[in-house]
Amino acid sequence: LAKTTQPISMDSYEGQEVNITCSHNNIATNDYITWYQQFPSQGPRFIIQGYKTKVTNEVASLFIPADRKSSTLSLPRVSLSDTAVYYCLVGALTGGFKTIFGAGTRLFVKA
Amino acid sequence: GAGVSQTPSNKVTEKGKYVELRCDPISGHTALYWYRQSLGQGPEFLIYFQGTGAADDSGLPNDRFFAVRPEGSVSTLKIQRTERGDSAVYLCASSRDRGETQYFGPGTRLLVL
């Protein structure tokens, strides 16, 4: 399974766009990239998933370059409630599926 | 519909005791996962069920840990002879099928004294 590397922490202010980049140099052809969000005392929550190029949903965008060795989660106009830990995962959607979480990125949004 | 539920929400036990942690997945989800999360760390994979069978139990740390899912729905994680190092939040997740989006429960906080 591809190992991921993310910044340990990031600070931002309300209303700003936040970009969190994840490195996954050993990503395999069948691997998808998935991001989860976790608040204290809660289980992780799915945010977005993609394979290549760009994916957008109602909460975030995911940018994946052509070589797929990294990906960037973009959170537009963050609010205080976006303060959480964000995890980047890579893994195949078929065959055996063992999910590996890294330590995640702790985002702290200030007023 | 209802999300993934886990019981108990908190469990305090003494070293050497046996504990069972229960997970009720989302109805109709065939895949079920158990994770363990220590403070400040990401969730650590323990075991994955597809239906009633354990498709991957490579994350179970030792033979004191065991999990079952006899009818392909509710799952129980069983820990024998608990140790202080077993203290953590135990998370359960389910997905409609293997590899699809996982939906997590709130976790069971286990404290071994």
mmCIF file of C-alpha atoms in Angstrom:
data_model
loop_
_atom_site.group_PDB
_atom_site.id
_atom_site.type_symbol
_atom_site.label_atom_id
_atom_site.label_comp_id
_atom_site.label_asym_id
_atom_site.label_seq_id
_atom_site.Cartn_x
_atom_site.Cartn_y
_atom_site.Cartn_z
ATOM 1 C CA LEU A 1 0.000 0.000 0.000
ATOM 2 C CA ALA A 2 1.234 3.475 -0.874
ATOM 3 C CA LYS A 3 2.579 5.476 2.043
ATOM 4 C CA THR A 4 1.368 9.046 2.365
ATOM 5 C CA THR A 5 3.095 12.123 3.742
ATOM 6 C CA GLN A 6 1.218 15.207 4.914
ATOM 7 C CA PRO A 7 2.125 18.299 6.921
ATOM 8 C CA ILE A 8 1.627 17.710 10.614
ATOM 9 C CA SER A 9 -0.311 20.924 11.158
ATOM 10 C CA MET A 10 -1.580 24.067 9.461
ATOM 11 C CA ASP A 11 -3.093 27.317 10.684
ATOM 12 C CA SER A 12 -5.545 29.497 8.799
ATOM 13 C CA TYR A 13 -8.059 32.279 9.323
ATOM 14 C CA GLU A 14 -11.759 32.263 8.720
ATOM 15 C CA GLY A 15 -12.709 32.992 5.135
ATOM 16 C CA GLN A 16 -9.393 31.877 3.656
ATOM 17 C CA GLU A 17 -8.866 29.038 1.211
ATOM 18 C CA VAL A 18 -6.835 26.196 2.665
ATOM 19 C CA ASN A 19 -4.811 23.770 0.579
ATOM 20 C CA ILE A 20 -3.419 20.607 2.157
ATOM 21 C CA THR A 21 -1.001 18.624 0.019
ATOM 22 C CA CYS A 22 -0.355 14.923 0.393
ATOM 23 C CA SER A 23 2.583 13.077 -1.154
ATOM 24 C CA HIS A 24 2.158 9.480 -2.309
ATOM 25 C CA ASN A 25 5.149 8.721 -4.488
ATOM 26 C CA ASN A 26 4.483 4.978 -4.658
ATOM 27 C CA ILE A 27 0.852 5.173 -5.682
ATOM 28 C CA ALA A 28 -0.230 2.193 -7.794
ATOM 29 C CA THR A 29 -2.214 2.248 -11.011
ATOM 30 C CA ASN A 30 -5.362 0.943 -9.318
ATOM 31 C CA ASP A 31 -5.160 3.252 -6.298
ATOM 32 C CA TYR A 32 -7.677 5.988 -5.609
ATOM 33 C CA ILE A 33 -7.013 8.967 -3.343
ATOM 34 C CA THR A 34 -9.436 9.588 -0.501
ATOM 35 C CA TRP A 35 -9.601 12.317 2.126
ATOM 36 C CA TYR A 36 -11.286 12.051 5.514
ATOM 37 C CA GLN A 37 -11.991 14.664 8.181
ATOM 38 C CA GLN A 38 -12.034 13.905 11.886
ATOM 39 C CA PHE A 39 -13.320 16.039 14.737
ATOM 40 C CA PRO A 40 -12.381 15.313 18.358
ATOM 41 C CA SER A 41 -14.326 12.416 19.866
ATOM 42 C CA GLN A 42 -15.803 11.430 16.506
ATOM 43 C CA GLY A 43 -14.967 8.895 13.854
ATOM 44 C CA PRO A 44 -13.468 10.052 10.538
ATOM 45 C CA ARG A 45 -15.881 11.397 7.929
ATOM 46 C CA PHE A 46 -15.457 10.992 4.172
ATOM 47 C CA ILE A 47 -14.795 14.266 2.336
ATOM 48 C CA ILE A 48 -13.800 13.505 -1.232
ATOM 49 C CA GLN A 49 -12.251 10.876 -3.474
ATOM 50 C CA GLY A 50 -10.552 11.017 -6.857
ATOM 51 C CA TYR A 51 -8.355 9.163 -9.317
ATOM 52 C CA LYS A 52 -6.877 11.900 -11.520
ATOM 53 C CA THR A 53 -7.301 15.547 -12.546
ATOM 54 C CA LYS A 54 -9.841 17.422 -10.446
ATOM 55 C CA VAL A 55 -12.865 16.448 -8.406
ATOM 56 C CA THR A 56 -15.217 18.914 -6.748
ATOM 57 C CA ASN A 57 -18.130 18.428 -4.404
ATOM 58 C CA GLU A 58 -20.136 20.669 -2.123
ATOM 59 C CA VAL A 59 -17.439 20.850 0.554
ATOM 60 C CA ALA A 60 -14.047 20.564 -1.155
ATOM 61 C CA SER A 61 -12.001 20.133 -4.284
ATOM 62 C CA LEU A 62 -9.303 17.589 -4.930
ATOM 63 C CA PHE A 63 -6.513 18.335 -7.368
ATOM 64 C CA ILE A 64 -4.411 15.466 -8.695
ATOM 65 C CA PRO A 65 -1.545 16.103 -11.131
ATOM 66 C CA ALA A 66 -0.896 13.860 -14.084
ATOM 67 C CA ASP A 67 1.815 11.812 -12.335
ATOM 68 C CA ARG A 68 -0.524 11.243 -9.348
ATOM 69 C CA LYS A 69 2.398 11.333 -6.921
ATOM 70 C CA SER A 70 0.668 13.974 -4.871
ATOM 71 C CA SER A 71 -2.778 15.432 -4.337
ATOM 72 C CA THR A 72 -4.119 18.646 -2.851
ATOM 73 C CA LEU A 73 -7.281 18.996 -0.832
ATOM 74 C CA SER A 74 -8.704 22.499 -1.195
ATOM 75 C CA LEU A 75 -11.182 23.868 1.325
ATOM 76 C CA PRO A 76 -12.741 27.134 0.146
ATOM 77 C CA ARG A 77 -13.471 29.873 2.678
ATOM 78 C CA VAL A 78 -12.861 27.892 5.845
ATOM 79 C CA SER A 79 -14.772 28.560 9.019
ATOM 80 C CA LEU A 80 -13.990 27.823 12.653
ATOM 81 C CA SER A 81 -15.932 24.569 12.334
ATOM 82 C CA ASP A 82 -13.417 23.282 9.794
ATOM 83 C CA THR A 83 -10.866 22.919 12.581
ATOM 84 C CA ALA A 84 -10.146 19.195 12.478
ATOM 85 C CA VAL A 85 -7.639 16.558 11.450
ATOM 86 C CA TYR A 86 -7.550 15.738 7.744
ATOM 87 C CA TYR A 87 -6.304 12.364 6.516
ATOM 88 C CA CYS A 88 -5.126 11.447 3.040
ATOM 89 C CA LEU A 89 -5.367 7.783 2.066
ATOM 90 C CA VAL A 90 -4.518 5.861 -1.072
ATOM 91 C CA GLY A 91 -5.793 2.401 -1.864
ATOM 92 C CA ALA A 92 -7.395 0.206 -4.458
ATOM 93 C CA LEU A 93 -11.155 -0.080 -4.671
ATOM 94 C CA THR A 94 -11.065 -3.702 -5.749
ATOM 95 C CA GLY A 95 -9.511 -6.793 -4.328
ATOM 96 C CA GLY A 96 -8.413 -6.820 -0.725
ATOM 97 C CA PHE A 97 -8.873 -3.472 0.927
ATOM 98 C CA LYS A 98 -6.770 -2.596 3.921
ATOM 99 C CA THR A 99 -7.012 1.048 4.796
ATOM 100 C CA ILE A 100 -3.879 2.761 6.029
ATOM 101 C CA PHE A 101 -4.262 6.114 7.771
ATOM 102 C CA GLY A 102 -1.249 8.311 8.397
ATOM 103 C CA ALA A 103 -1.006 10.808 11.254
ATOM 104 C CA GLY A 104 -3.046 13.372 9.320
ATOM 105 C CA THR A 105 -2.866 17.161 9.148
ATOM 106 C CA ARG A 106 -4.234 19.146 12.064
ATOM 107 C CA LEU A 107 -5.909 22.254 10.665
ATOM 108 C CA PHE A 108 -6.595 25.059 13.128
ATOM 109 C CA VAL A 109 -8.840 27.854 11.875
ATOM 110 C CA LYS A 110 -8.644 31.106 13.789
ATOM 111 C CA ALA A 111 -11.163 33.936 13.948
ATOM 112 C CA GLY B 1 -31.102 5.961 7.768
ATOM 113 C CA ALA B 2 -29.148 5.407 10.942
ATOM 114 C CA GLY B 3 -25.401 5.546 10.853
ATOM 115 C CA VAL B 4 -22.895 3.162 12.355
ATOM 116 C CA SER B 5 -23.405 2.734 16.068
ATOM 117 C CA GLN B 6 -21.005 1.358 18.649
ATOM 118 C CA THR B 7 -21.557 0.213 22.188
ATOM 119 C CA PRO B 8 -20.531 0.901 24.816
ATOM 120 C CA SER B 9 -19.351 4.443 24.202
ATOM 121 C CA ASN B 10 -16.908 4.107 27.085
ATOM 122 C CA LYS B 11 -15.497 1.061 28.809
ATOM 123 C CA VAL B 12 -13.243 0.965 31.837
ATOM 124 C CA THR B 13 -11.777 -2.370 32.808
ATOM 125 C CA GLU B 14 -8.961 -3.814 34.821
ATOM 126 C CA LYS B 15 -5.827 -5.384 33.471
ATOM 127 C CA GLY B 16 -6.375 -9.033 32.693
ATOM 128 C CA LYS B 17 -10.126 -8.777 32.136
ATOM 129 C CA TYR B 18 -12.060 -9.723 29.011
ATOM 130 C CA VAL B 19 -13.999 -7.108 27.031
ATOM 131 C CA GLU B 20 -16.392 -7.127 24.106
ATOM 132 C CA LEU B 21 -17.028 -4.142 21.879
ATOM 133 C CA ARG B 22 -20.050 -4.091 19.593
ATOM 134 C CA CYS B 23 -20.563 -2.499 16.196
ATOM 135 C CA ASP B 24 -23.884 -2.090 14.374
ATOM 136 C CA PRO B 25 -23.151 -1.177 10.758
ATOM 137 C CA ILE B 26 -25.396 0.669 8.366
ATOM 138 C CA SER B 27 -28.132 -1.667 7.186
ATOM 139 C CA GLY B 28 -27.215 -3.415 3.959
ATOM 140 C CA HIS B 29 -23.498 -2.682 4.159
ATOM 141 C CA THR B 30 -21.560 -5.840 3.383
ATOM 142 C CA ALA B 31 -18.122 -4.616 4.420
ATOM 143 C CA LEU B 32 -17.180 -3.853 8.012
ATOM 144 C CA TYR B 33 -13.877 -2.609 9.412
ATOM 145 C CA TRP B 34 -12.345 -2.277 12.867
ATOM 146 C CA TYR B 35 -9.659 0.265 13.708
ATOM 147 C CA ARG B 36 -7.822 1.311 16.830
ATOM 148 C CA GLN B 37 -6.843 4.916 17.426
ATOM 149 C CA SER B 38 -4.415 6.127 20.053
ATOM 150 C CA LEU B 39 -4.240 9.735 21.133
ATOM 151 C CA GLY B 40 -2.689 11.932 18.468
ATOM 152 C CA GLN B 41 -2.461 9.148 15.914
ATOM 153 C CA GLY B 42 -4.465 8.169 12.889
ATOM 154 C CA PRO B 43 -6.716 5.107 13.004
ATOM 155 C CA GLU B 44 -4.819 1.822 12.799
ATOM 156 C CA PHE B 45 -6.430 -0.940 10.757
ATOM 157 C CA LEU B 46 -7.271 -4.113 12.682
ATOM 158 C CA ILE B 47 -9.586 -6.309 10.629
ATOM 159 C CA TYR B 48 -11.938 -6.190 7.672
ATOM 160 C CA PHE B 49 -15.039 -8.345 7.107
ATOM 161 C CA GLN B 50 -16.749 -9.000 3.812
ATOM 162 C CA GLY B 51 -20.067 -10.514 4.818
ATOM 163 C CA THR B 52 -19.528 -13.012 7.603
ATOM 164 C CA GLY B 53 -15.913 -13.773 6.858
ATOM 165 C CA ALA B 54 -12.789 -11.965 7.945
ATOM 166 C CA ALA B 55 -11.202 -11.042 4.615
ATOM 167 C CA ASP B 56 -8.143 -9.440 6.179
ATOM 168 C CA ASP B 57 -7.170 -9.747 9.841
ATOM 169 C CA SER B 58 -3.544 -8.800 9.386
ATOM 170 C CA GLY B 59 -3.899 -5.748 11.627
ATOM 171 C CA LEU B 60 -4.849 -7.638 14.769
ATOM 172 C CA PRO B 61 -1.866 -7.101 17.080
ATOM 173 C CA ASN B 62 -1.849 -10.561 18.685
ATOM 174 C CA ASP B 63 -4.015 -13.547 19.508
ATOM 175 C CA ARG B 64 -5.693 -11.760 22.409
ATOM 176 C CA PHE B 65 -7.744 -9.888 19.822
ATOM 177 C CA PHE B 66 -10.554 -11.595 17.949
ATOM 178 C CA ALA B 67 -13.568 -10.372 16.001
ATOM 179 C CA VAL B 68 -16.703 -12.030 14.699
ATOM 180 C CA ARG B 69 -19.590 -11.141 12.446
ATOM 181 C CA PRO B 70 -21.736 -14.289 12.513
ATOM 182 C CA GLU B 71 -24.714 -13.053 10.502
ATOM 183 C CA GLY B 72 -22.986 -10.544 8.290
ATOM 184 C CA SER B 73 -24.322 -7.549 10.154
ATOM 185 C CA VAL B 74 -23.399 -6.831 13.798
ATOM 186 C CA SER B 75 -19.771 -7.402 14.691
ATOM 187 C CA THR B 76 -18.098 -7.913 18.038
ATOM 188 C CA LEU B 77 -14.449 -7.200 18.778
ATOM 189 C CA LYS B 78 -13.224 -9.331 21.651
ATOM 190 C CA ILE B 79 -10.105 -8.651 23.684
ATOM 191 C CA GLN B 80 -8.845 -11.232 26.144
ATOM 192 C CA ARG B 81 -6.493 -10.607 29.086
ATOM 193 C CA THR B 82 -6.530 -6.867 28.485
ATOM 194 C CA GLU B 83 -3.348 -4.895 28.977
ATOM 195 C CA ARG B 84 -2.872 -1.211 29.724
ATOM 196 C CA GLY B 85 -1.474 -0.769 26.229
ATOM 197 C CA ASP B 86 -4.850 -1.776 24.802
ATOM 198 C CA SER B 87 -6.294 1.535 25.991
ATOM 199 C CA ALA B 88 -7.451 3.429 22.913
ATOM 200 C CA VAL B 89 -10.514 4.392 20.918
ATOM 201 C CA TYR B 90 -11.823 1.456 18.907
ATOM 202 C CA LEU B 91 -13.545 2.591 15.733
ATOM 203 C CA CYS B 92 -15.853 0.614 13.503
ATOM 204 C CA ALA B 93 -16.729 1.507 9.924
ATOM 205 C CA SER B 94 -18.943 -0.025 7.278
ATOM 206 C CA SER B 95 -19.236 0.364 3.531
ATOM 207 C CA ARG B 96 -21.778 -0.732 0.975
ATOM 208 C CA ASP B 97 -19.219 -3.017 -0.580
ATOM 209 C CA ARG B 98 -15.498 -3.549 -0.300
ATOM 210 C CA GLY B 99 -13.470 -0.547 -1.305
ATOM 211 C CA GLU B 100 -16.387 1.890 -1.229
ATOM 212 C CA THR B 101 -16.686 4.890 1.063
ATOM 213 C CA GLN B 102 -16.368 3.931 4.706
ATOM 214 C CA TYR B 103 -18.779 5.384 7.251
ATOM 215 C CA PHE B 104 -17.413 5.469 10.767
ATOM 216 C CA GLY B 105 -19.091 5.100 14.109
ATOM 217 C CA PRO B 106 -18.284 7.342 17.093
ATOM 218 C CA GLY B 107 -15.973 4.770 18.618
ATOM 219 C CA THR B 108 -15.659 3.007 21.952
ATOM 220 C CA ARG B 109 -13.165 4.500 24.366
ATOM 221 C CA LEU B 110 -11.464 1.664 26.203
ATOM 222 C CA LEU B 111 -9.435 2.355 29.319
ATOM 223 C CA VAL B 112 -7.533 -0.492 30.915
ATOM 224 C CA LEU B 113 -6.441 0.265 34.463
#
